[in-house]
Amino acid sequence: MSELRRAVQTIRSARCTARVGAVSGTQGAKEALRDAALDALRDLDVETLLASIGVREIARRAGTSPGSIYHHYGSMAGLAESVTAHVFAPGVADLDGTIAYIRSIQHSQLPMETSLALHGAELDRLMDDEQFGLRVGLWAFGGPGVRTAYRDYLIEIDERLAQVATALFESWGRVLREPFDMRSYLAARTALVNGSTVRHSVEPDLFTRAHYQRVAAALDLVLLRVEGDKHSVDGRLAEINYYPATSSGPGKDSVRGRATHARILNAAASAFSSRGYDGTTLAHIAAAADVSTTTLHRYYRTKHALASALFAQQAGDLLPAVDPVTPHQPGRPDDSRALLEHLAALADLVPPRKAAATAYLTDVLVGQAGAGPDSLVVGVTSLLEHAHPDREPEADHDTARLLIGLTVREALNHPARAASDNAATALRQVLGTGTG
């Protein structure tokens, strides 16, 4: 049976399917015909597509006889293989201009205009590529063999671009964020530009060239990081995905809100311990606390703020409680000694909590630790009031922050030194005495 007859038979079979078992009534028959036509489209391949055009029509367009098809290709299947190989030949894609442009900006400073120009040129290349529509059409209706050819085509295209893209990123001091590598990055870029080309071609006034340029630039900003930045893509998205707290949902001060807050702090402590501060993202903490990143951001917008609050909480839990109303009692160590011992206990907490203590140090020195005075600041302020009753109460609050900050700094800078020595150094720097 000739290829043409097989194609005709396939089409007739689809028509027959519409009649076999068709429901009674005009509307039922109409829907059955439509469904049969859809099934026939799903079963198409390149050979059937060419056969439906017809040997005579193809030969007429070539200005030759129908028999020349069989002379040169042996069969319609042979012609279909040749068409597929040509459409998906990497050499057909004009990448020379793109590669030349990438090389020309290799030592630029990654300005916005350069990024937009690069992405705009890539969209223009596909819009001018006559084979682009054929690739998309054959991918949709050419069958499994065409999908394999398309995959191989994309792999070869990516290999040509990978070398120049790698050199470009190196000149910018950029690397890809996990979990992306160069192959998956280029695959994402290809998926974006191919889909954007289709949409731009059918609705150029809605999805403009400028829209695509900015979407592609945004993708690069998320997927690329400066060398030394340890954030993964998930971590970067978690930082971007911030929404101010709204009235919806339980308040942070409700029973449920406090329980959520405690889970977040516990998850952060565990994550910092197992992954390290640099290896932990807000996304990791949110997942471990079983909350969304949006919920986590209602409590802490940044990892720094979360780490600072965690240290303040741990210090409040582990340090001896200070009762601001208890008067000095006989037999109790004098108040100056109590202040030194309290600061020494604080210094002892710092070395195993280096990252969180560093974050807290920054905040306590500039008065930003928590929404208000934390328990650590309140306790040291009370001790100062007992040890130096002649001081102004307002000054004690600021002095307490300074004492805490310097104690933490000494413990960070001298982790092997005795905690009491670090505390005494901080006291001397602030009050001119180590013991009172």
Tab-separated table of C-alpha atoms in Angstrom:
chain	number	residue	atom	x	y	z
A	1	MET	CA	0.000	0.000	0.000
A	2	SER	CA	1.414	3.421	-0.944
A	3	GLU	CA	2.102	6.058	1.697
A	4	LEU	CA	-0.572	8.285	0.195
A	5	ARG	CA	-3.191	5.545	0.415
A	6	ARG	CA	-2.209	4.825	3.996
A	7	ALA	CA	-2.664	8.502	4.858
A	8	VAL	CA	-6.064	8.596	3.204
A	9	GLN	CA	-7.067	5.416	5.030
A	10	THR	CA	-5.994	6.967	8.360
A	11	ILE	CA	-8.162	9.990	7.730
A	12	ARG	CA	-11.107	7.825	6.622
A	13	SER	CA	-10.724	5.695	9.740
A	14	ALA	CA	-10.987	8.810	11.855
A	15	ARG	CA	-14.166	9.721	10.046
A	16	CYS	CA	-15.585	6.265	10.607
A	17	THR	CA	-14.808	6.477	14.305
A	18	ALA	CA	-17.165	9.424	14.514
A	19	ARG	CA	-19.988	7.271	13.179
A	20	VAL	CA	-19.350	4.092	15.156
A	21	GLY	CA	-21.235	4.251	18.424
A	22	ALA	CA	-22.239	7.852	17.868
A	23	VAL	CA	-25.001	9.015	20.112
A	24	SER	CA	-28.328	9.829	18.541
A	25	GLY	CA	-29.169	13.399	17.706
A	26	THR	CA	-27.424	16.149	15.769
A	27	GLN	CA	-25.536	17.615	18.732
A	28	GLY	CA	-24.161	14.221	19.792
A	29	ALA	CA	-22.958	13.446	16.285
A	30	LYS	CA	-21.378	16.879	16.020
A	31	GLU	CA	-19.399	16.402	19.241
A	32	ALA	CA	-18.371	12.879	18.225
A	33	LEU	CA	-16.966	14.214	14.946
A	34	ARG	CA	-15.043	16.888	16.789
A	35	ASP	CA	-13.581	14.356	19.241
A	36	ALA	CA	-12.623	12.030	16.390
A	37	ALA	CA	-10.871	14.901	14.620
A	38	LEU	CA	-8.918	15.679	17.792
A	39	ASP	CA	-7.885	12.025	18.104
A	40	ALA	CA	-6.706	12.060	14.497
A	41	LEU	CA	-4.609	15.169	15.142
A	42	ARG	CA	-3.000	13.522	18.150
A	43	ASP	CA	-2.061	10.516	16.006
A	44	LEU	CA	-0.354	12.567	13.298
A	45	ASP	CA	3.327	12.283	12.408
A	46	VAL	CA	5.501	13.985	9.802
A	47	GLU	CA	4.904	11.311	7.173
A	48	THR	CA	1.131	11.569	7.549
A	49	LEU	CA	1.302	15.351	7.418
A	50	LEU	CA	3.245	15.280	4.150
A	51	ALA	CA	0.942	12.588	2.722
A	52	SER	CA	-2.077	14.749	3.497
A	53	ILE	CA	-0.499	17.545	1.468
A	54	GLY	CA	-0.055	15.073	-1.378
A	55	VAL	CA	2.820	13.824	-3.499
A	56	ARG	CA	1.606	15.772	-6.532
A	57	GLU	CA	1.391	19.075	-4.621
A	58	ILE	CA	4.873	18.674	-3.164
A	59	ALA	CA	6.298	17.798	-6.600
A	60	ARG	CA	4.454	20.735	-8.187
A	61	ARG	CA	6.004	23.158	-5.708
A	62	ALA	CA	9.439	21.682	-6.447
A	63	GLY	CA	8.855	21.943	-10.198
A	64	THR	CA	9.420	18.228	-10.734
A	65	SER	CA	7.467	15.016	-11.196
A	66	PRO	CA	5.866	12.988	-8.360
A	67	GLY	CA	8.148	10.074	-9.157
A	68	SER	CA	11.235	12.126	-8.257
A	69	ILE	CA	10.245	11.921	-4.613
A	70	TYR	CA	10.638	8.145	-4.687
A	71	HIS	CA	13.770	8.441	-6.811
A	72	HIS	CA	15.532	10.696	-4.281
A	73	TYR	CA	14.019	9.552	-0.998
A	74	GLY	CA	12.719	6.053	-1.699
A	75	SER	CA	9.428	6.690	0.091
A	76	MET	CA	7.386	9.327	1.797
A	77	ALA	CA	8.959	8.168	5.061
A	78	GLY	CA	12.394	9.010	3.661
A	79	LEU	CA	11.214	12.507	2.731
A	80	ALA	CA	9.729	12.919	6.217
A	81	GLU	CA	13.087	11.990	7.792
A	82	SER	CA	14.881	14.525	5.598
A	83	VAL	CA	12.388	17.287	6.473
A	84	THR	CA	12.760	16.555	10.208
A	85	ALA	CA	16.550	16.534	10.014
A	86	HIS	CA	16.586	19.874	8.178
A	87	VAL	CA	14.137	21.680	10.470
A	88	PHE	CA	16.002	20.553	13.579
A	89	ALA	CA	19.542	20.993	12.273
A	90	PRO	CA	21.420	23.241	14.766
A	91	GLY	CA	23.191	24.965	11.881
A	92	VAL	CA	19.834	26.300	10.687
A	93	ALA	CA	19.580	28.523	13.800
A	94	ASP	CA	21.428	31.785	13.245
A	95	LEU	CA	23.262	32.069	16.547
A	96	ASP	CA	26.291	33.917	15.220
A	97	GLY	CA	24.796	37.328	15.958
A	98	THR	CA	23.772	36.324	19.477
A	99	ILE	CA	27.173	34.829	20.260
A	100	ALA	CA	28.963	37.876	18.879
A	101	TYR	CA	26.842	40.202	21.001
A	102	ILE	CA	27.451	38.154	24.170
A	103	ARG	CA	31.190	38.353	23.544
A	104	SER	CA	30.985	42.106	22.996
A	105	ILE	CA	29.493	42.695	26.459
A	106	GLN	CA	31.738	40.218	28.245
A	107	HIS	CA	33.522	42.883	30.288
A	108	SER	CA	30.602	45.236	30.825
A	109	GLN	CA	29.328	46.169	34.282
A	110	LEU	CA	25.996	44.376	33.806
A	111	PRO	CA	24.008	47.595	33.336
A	112	MET	CA	20.272	47.336	32.829
A	113	GLU	CA	20.487	48.571	29.255
A	114	THR	CA	22.937	45.821	28.300
A	115	SER	CA	20.724	43.103	29.753
A	116	LEU	CA	17.610	44.447	28.026
A	117	ALA	CA	19.419	44.723	24.689
A	118	LEU	CA	20.630	41.112	24.919
A	119	HIS	CA	17.168	39.730	25.618
A	120	GLY	CA	15.558	41.920	22.983
A	121	ALA	CA	18.010	40.681	20.360
A	122	GLU	CA	17.192	37.065	21.216
A	123	LEU	CA	13.448	37.688	20.776
A	124	ASP	CA	14.126	39.436	17.459
A	125	ARG	CA	16.188	36.460	16.285
A	126	LEU	CA	13.337	34.022	16.814
A	127	MET	CA	10.732	36.375	15.363
A	128	ASP	CA	12.809	36.525	12.161
A	129	ASP	CA	13.491	32.776	12.132
A	130	GLU	CA	11.261	31.198	9.467
A	131	GLN	CA	11.983	27.754	10.868
A	132	PHE	CA	10.696	28.622	14.342
A	133	GLY	CA	7.053	28.083	13.409
A	134	LEU	CA	7.927	24.806	11.705
A	135	ARG	CA	9.761	23.582	14.799
A	136	VAL	CA	6.800	24.366	17.031
A	137	GLY	CA	4.311	22.858	14.585
A	138	LEU	CA	6.276	19.665	14.057
A	139	TRP	CA	6.839	19.353	17.798
A	140	ALA	CA	3.070	19.466	18.267
A	141	PHE	CA	2.021	17.207	15.373
A	142	GLY	CA	5.130	15.345	14.297
A	143	GLY	CA	4.990	12.435	16.732
A	144	PRO	CA	7.548	11.021	19.214
A	145	GLY	CA	10.382	10.902	16.683
A	146	VAL	CA	10.190	14.646	16.168
A	147	ARG	CA	10.281	15.303	19.904
A	148	THR	CA	13.551	13.379	20.088
A	149	ALA	CA	14.933	15.427	17.195
A	150	TYR	CA	13.826	18.644	18.893
A	151	ARG	CA	15.527	17.604	22.138
A	152	ASP	CA	18.802	16.883	20.327
A	153	TYR	CA	18.516	20.230	18.522
A	154	LEU	CA	18.115	22.120	21.795
A	155	ILE	CA	21.018	20.281	23.414
A	156	GLU	CA	23.353	21.268	20.577
A	157	ILE	CA	22.136	24.870	20.641
A	158	ASP	CA	22.699	25.033	24.411
A	159	GLU	CA	26.224	23.649	24.013
A	160	ARG	CA	27.060	26.441	21.581
A	161	LEU	CA	25.742	29.065	23.995
A	162	ALA	CA	27.125	27.551	27.211
A	163	GLN	CA	30.750	28.463	26.522
A	164	VAL	CA	30.108	32.148	25.839
A	165	ALA	CA	27.543	32.408	28.661
A	166	THR	CA	30.027	30.935	31.139
A	167	ALA	CA	32.702	33.419	30.082
A	168	LEU	CA	30.184	36.277	30.353
A	169	PHE	CA	29.149	35.333	33.877
A	170	GLU	CA	32.772	34.973	34.961
A	171	SER	CA	33.566	38.459	33.674
A	172	TRP	CA	30.616	39.797	35.700
A	173	GLY	CA	31.637	37.876	38.825
A	174	ARG	CA	28.353	35.967	38.727
A	175	VAL	CA	27.527	32.306	39.280
A	176	LEU	CA	24.261	30.399	39.084
A	177	ARG	CA	22.225	29.775	42.202
A	178	GLU	CA	21.403	26.233	43.254
A	179	PRO	CA	19.651	24.132	42.060
A	180	PHE	CA	20.449	25.564	38.597
A	181	ASP	CA	23.525	24.746	36.543
A	182	MET	CA	24.328	26.027	33.065
A	183	ARG	CA	22.260	23.394	31.240
A	184	SER	CA	19.123	23.911	33.333
A	185	TYR	CA	19.593	27.695	33.182
A	186	LEU	CA	19.761	27.665	29.383
A	187	ALA	CA	16.754	25.332	29.284
A	188	ALA	CA	14.784	27.828	31.375
A	189	ARG	CA	15.861	30.682	29.122
A	190	THR	CA	14.896	28.719	25.998
A	191	ALA	CA	11.495	27.854	27.435
A	192	LEU	CA	10.875	31.519	28.255
A	193	VAL	CA	11.938	32.941	24.899
A	194	ASN	CA	10.112	30.264	22.861
A	195	GLY	CA	6.841	30.781	24.704
A	196	SER	CA	7.271	34.541	24.605
A	197	THR	CA	7.892	34.466	20.845
A	198	VAL	CA	4.615	32.633	20.283
A	199	ARG	CA	2.659	35.039	22.478
A	200	HIS	CA	4.339	38.135	21.043
A	201	SER	CA	3.626	36.945	17.492
A	202	VAL	CA	-0.124	36.639	18.125
A	203	GLU	CA	-0.603	39.579	20.532
A	204	PRO	CA	2.249	42.035	19.928
A	205	ASP	CA	0.328	44.952	21.437
A	206	LEU	CA	-0.385	43.108	24.678
A	207	PHE	CA	2.868	41.218	25.238
A	208	THR	CA	5.400	43.624	23.801
A	209	ARG	CA	9.100	43.297	23.171
A	210	ALA	CA	9.708	45.533	26.202
A	211	HIS	CA	7.635	43.203	28.393
A	212	TYR	CA	9.707	40.196	27.380
A	213	GLN	CA	12.987	42.038	27.928
A	214	ARG	CA	12.071	42.800	31.523
A	215	VAL	CA	10.697	39.342	32.311
A	216	ALA	CA	13.934	37.787	31.033
A	217	ALA	CA	16.069	40.285	32.968
A	218	ALA	CA	14.095	39.484	36.136
A	219	LEU	CA	14.761	35.776	35.608
A	220	ASP	CA	18.495	36.432	35.391
A	221	LEU	CA	18.475	38.544	38.556
A	222	VAL	CA	16.913	35.679	40.518
A	223	LEU	CA	18.982	32.845	39.036
A	224	LEU	CA	22.373	34.608	39.158
A	225	ARG	CA	24.252	35.548	42.307
A	226	VAL	CA	27.437	37.404	43.137
A	227	GLU	CA	30.343	35.121	44.000
A	228	GLY	CA	30.292	34.541	47.740
A	229	ASP	CA	26.505	34.857	48.032
A	230	LYS	CA	25.314	31.493	49.365
A	231	HIS	CA	21.582	31.972	48.813
A	232	SER	CA	19.847	29.367	46.666
A	233	VAL	CA	17.010	30.265	44.303
A	234	ASP	CA	14.504	29.253	46.999
A	235	GLY	CA	16.196	31.539	49.491
A	236	ARG	CA	16.175	34.457	47.054
A	237	LEU	CA	12.509	33.885	46.258
A	238	ALA	CA	11.689	33.776	49.952
A	239	GLU	CA	13.309	37.193	50.408
A	240	ILE	CA	11.435	38.639	47.442
A	241	ASN	CA	8.123	37.042	48.432
A	242	TYR	CA	7.471	39.472	51.272
A	243	TYR	CA	4.030	40.824	52.040
A	244	PRO	CA	3.196	43.095	54.984
A	245	ALA	CA	1.169	41.434	57.696
A	246	THR	CA	-2.564	41.854	57.190
A	247	SER	CA	-5.510	41.520	59.500
A	248	SER	CA	-6.349	38.107	58.071
A	249	GLY	CA	-5.310	35.043	60.007
A	250	PRO	CA	-4.440	34.778	63.689
A	251	GLY	CA	-2.575	37.673	65.230
A	252	LYS	CA	1.041	37.251	66.282
A	253	ASP	CA	0.041	37.824	69.906
A	254	SER	CA	-2.726	35.219	69.878
A	255	VAL	CA	-2.191	31.761	71.366
A	256	ARG	CA	-1.814	30.307	67.889
A	257	GLY	CA	0.439	33.166	66.822
A	258	ARG	CA	2.760	32.652	69.792
A	259	ALA	CA	2.906	28.926	69.062
A	260	THR	CA	3.816	29.660	65.434
A	261	HIS	CA	6.506	32.089	66.598
A	262	ALA	CA	7.988	29.447	68.885
A	263	ARG	CA	8.066	26.895	66.023
A	264	ILE	CA	9.873	29.394	63.811
A	265	LEU	CA	12.537	30.102	66.444
A	266	ASN	CA	13.018	26.397	67.171
A	267	ALA	CA	13.297	25.626	63.448
A	268	ALA	CA	15.843	28.436	63.035
A	269	ALA	CA	17.948	27.145	65.929
A	270	SER	CA	17.960	23.649	64.440
A	271	ALA	CA	18.711	24.875	60.899
A	272	PHE	CA	21.568	27.156	61.981
A	273	SER	CA	23.032	24.283	63.986
A	274	SER	CA	22.857	21.699	61.177
A	275	ARG	CA	23.346	23.823	58.050
A	276	GLY	CA	25.302	26.743	59.418
A	277	TYR	CA	24.127	30.333	59.118
A	278	ASP	CA	25.316	30.849	55.534
A	279	GLY	CA	23.820	27.550	54.387
A	280	THR	CA	20.395	28.303	55.847
A	281	THR	CA	17.694	30.212	54.006
A	282	LEU	CA	14.342	31.528	55.166
A	283	ALA	CA	12.767	28.908	52.902
A	284	HIS	CA	14.570	26.161	54.855
A	285	ILE	CA	13.326	27.580	58.144
A	286	ALA	CA	9.759	28.027	56.897
A	287	ALA	CA	9.647	24.431	55.687
A	288	ALA	CA	11.021	23.105	58.983
A	289	ALA	CA	8.513	25.191	60.958
A	290	ASP	CA	5.676	24.009	58.691
A	291	VAL	CA	4.677	27.555	57.734
A	292	SER	CA	4.649	29.429	54.451
A	293	THR	CA	7.361	31.957	53.693
A	294	THR	CA	4.674	34.662	53.760
A	295	THR	CA	3.757	33.666	57.320
A	296	LEU	CA	7.405	33.654	58.337
A	297	HIS	CA	7.799	37.150	56.880
A	298	ARG	CA	4.998	38.377	59.133
A	299	TYR	CA	7.393	37.721	62.007
A	300	TYR	CA	10.824	38.294	60.429
A	301	ARG	CA	11.535	39.901	57.109
A	302	THR	CA	15.200	38.896	56.959
A	303	LYS	CA	17.395	36.058	58.161
A	304	HIS	CA	19.455	38.623	60.078
A	305	ALA	CA	16.411	39.760	62.075
A	306	LEU	CA	15.442	36.169	62.816
A	307	ALA	CA	18.955	35.260	63.976
A	308	SER	CA	19.093	38.339	66.212
A	309	ALA	CA	15.748	37.506	67.823
A	310	LEU	CA	16.825	33.895	68.284
A	311	PHE	CA	19.934	34.945	70.227
A	312	ALA	CA	17.906	37.328	72.376
A	313	GLN	CA	15.448	34.540	73.168
A	314	GLN	CA	18.179	32.016	73.949
A	315	ALA	CA	19.948	34.519	76.177
A	316	GLY	CA	16.700	35.258	77.964
A	317	ASP	CA	16.063	31.534	78.490
A	318	LEU	CA	19.561	30.588	79.641
A	319	LEU	CA	20.717	33.588	81.688
A	320	PRO	CA	19.696	33.950	85.351
A	321	ALA	CA	16.517	35.960	85.736
A	322	VAL	CA	16.881	39.490	87.059
A	323	ASP	CA	14.092	40.759	89.290
A	324	PRO	CA	14.071	44.547	88.993
A	325	VAL	CA	12.043	45.056	92.192
A	326	THR	CA	14.063	42.849	94.550
A	327	PRO	CA	16.056	45.121	96.858
A	328	HIS	CA	19.607	44.374	97.830
A	329	GLN	CA	19.590	41.733	100.537
A	330	PRO	CA	22.296	40.943	103.099
A	331	GLY	CA	24.414	38.048	102.026
A	332	ARG	CA	23.713	38.600	98.317
A	333	PRO	CA	26.792	39.487	96.248
A	334	ASP	CA	27.024	43.214	95.829
A	335	ASP	CA	25.210	44.640	92.831
A	336	SER	CA	28.356	45.432	90.842
A	337	ARG	CA	29.503	41.839	91.209
A	338	ALA	CA	26.038	40.632	90.111
A	339	LEU	CA	26.316	42.784	86.988
A	340	LEU	CA	29.725	41.309	86.151
A	341	GLU	CA	28.504	37.759	86.691
A	342	HIS	CA	25.477	38.356	84.501
A	343	LEU	CA	27.611	39.723	81.665
A	344	ALA	CA	30.058	36.829	82.066
A	345	ALA	CA	27.179	34.384	81.698
A	346	LEU	CA	26.185	36.245	78.536
A	347	ALA	CA	29.739	36.042	77.160
A	348	ASP	CA	29.707	32.300	77.796
A	349	LEU	CA	26.668	31.907	75.500
A	350	VAL	CA	28.284	33.598	72.511
A	351	PRO	CA	30.918	31.216	70.993
A	352	PRO	CA	28.539	28.331	70.146
A	353	ARG	CA	26.036	30.821	68.703
A	354	LYS	CA	28.451	32.935	66.695
A	355	ALA	CA	26.218	33.792	63.708
A	356	ALA	CA	23.133	34.639	65.763
A	357	ALA	CA	25.247	36.599	68.261
A	358	THR	CA	26.805	38.600	65.411
A	359	ALA	CA	23.361	39.545	64.125
A	360	TYR	CA	22.212	40.479	67.633
A	361	LEU	CA	25.362	42.556	68.220
A	362	THR	CA	24.580	44.770	65.229
A	363	ASP	CA	21.008	45.334	66.357
A	364	VAL	CA	21.628	45.924	70.051
A	365	LEU	CA	24.279	48.565	69.388
A	366	VAL	CA	21.948	50.562	67.145
A	367	GLY	CA	18.878	49.964	69.281
A	368	GLN	CA	17.033	47.684	66.862
A	369	ALA	CA	16.934	44.386	68.742
A	370	GLY	CA	13.315	43.293	68.577
A	371	ALA	CA	10.233	45.474	68.527
A	372	GLY	CA	11.117	46.881	71.964
A	373	PRO	CA	13.586	46.345	74.819
A	374	ASP	CA	14.271	42.617	75.063
A	375	SER	CA	14.557	40.802	78.374
A	376	LEU	CA	18.346	40.902	78.224
A	377	VAL	CA	18.429	44.705	77.957
A	378	VAL	CA	15.778	45.055	80.667
A	379	GLY	CA	17.746	42.794	83.025
A	380	VAL	CA	21.092	44.568	82.551
A	381	THR	CA	19.373	47.949	82.922
A	382	SER	CA	17.954	46.814	86.267
A	383	LEU	CA	21.368	45.629	87.427
A	384	LEU	CA	22.852	48.980	86.461
A	385	GLU	CA	20.204	50.815	88.471
A	386	HIS	CA	21.111	48.743	91.544
A	387	ALA	CA	24.878	49.046	91.016
A	388	HIS	CA	24.839	52.772	90.205
A	389	PRO	CA	21.743	54.353	91.752
A	390	ASP	CA	23.159	57.838	91.189
A	391	ARG	CA	22.898	57.509	87.362
A	392	GLU	CA	20.028	58.864	85.281
A	393	PRO	CA	17.512	56.059	84.511
A	394	GLU	CA	17.370	57.058	80.841
A	395	ALA	CA	21.142	56.697	80.573
A	396	ASP	CA	21.045	53.212	82.074
A	397	HIS	CA	19.022	51.863	79.166
A	398	ASP	CA	21.545	53.067	76.575
A	399	THR	CA	24.459	51.992	78.771
A	400	ALA	CA	22.929	48.526	79.093
A	401	ARG	CA	22.807	48.173	75.319
A	402	LEU	CA	26.416	49.286	75.052
A	403	LEU	CA	27.535	46.888	77.786
A	404	ILE	CA	25.732	43.987	76.146
A	405	GLY	CA	27.097	44.859	72.718
A	406	LEU	CA	30.683	45.160	73.910
A	407	THR	CA	30.428	41.938	75.906
A	408	VAL	CA	29.180	40.070	72.854
A	409	ARG	CA	31.892	41.667	70.714
A	410	GLU	CA	34.642	40.663	73.171
A	411	ALA	CA	33.311	37.095	73.258
A	412	LEU	CA	33.233	36.955	69.455
A	413	ASN	CA	36.746	38.366	69.122
A	414	HIS	CA	38.236	36.303	71.972
A	415	PRO	CA	36.276	33.029	72.180
A	416	ALA	CA	39.101	31.210	73.964
A	417	ARG	CA	39.397	33.812	76.718
A	418	ALA	CA	37.518	33.326	79.978
A	419	ALA	CA	33.993	34.679	79.834
A	420	SER	CA	34.567	36.664	83.023
A	421	ASP	CA	37.568	38.389	81.428
A	422	ASN	CA	35.515	39.355	78.369
A	423	ALA	CA	32.789	40.771	80.622
A	424	ALA	CA	35.317	42.676	82.742
A	425	THR	CA	36.858	44.191	79.605
A	426	ALA	CA	33.438	45.437	78.488
A	427	LEU	CA	32.751	46.924	81.931
A	428	ARG	CA	36.091	48.753	81.989
A	429	GLN	CA	35.435	50.201	78.523
A	430	VAL	CA	32.010	51.514	79.526
A	431	LEU	CA	32.217	52.283	83.248
A	432	GLY	CA	35.954	52.372	83.876
A	433	THR	CA	35.782	49.364	86.199
A	434	GLY	CA	35.700	45.606	85.886
A	435	THR	CA	34.057	44.741	89.173
A	436	GLY	CA	32.601	47.907	90.473
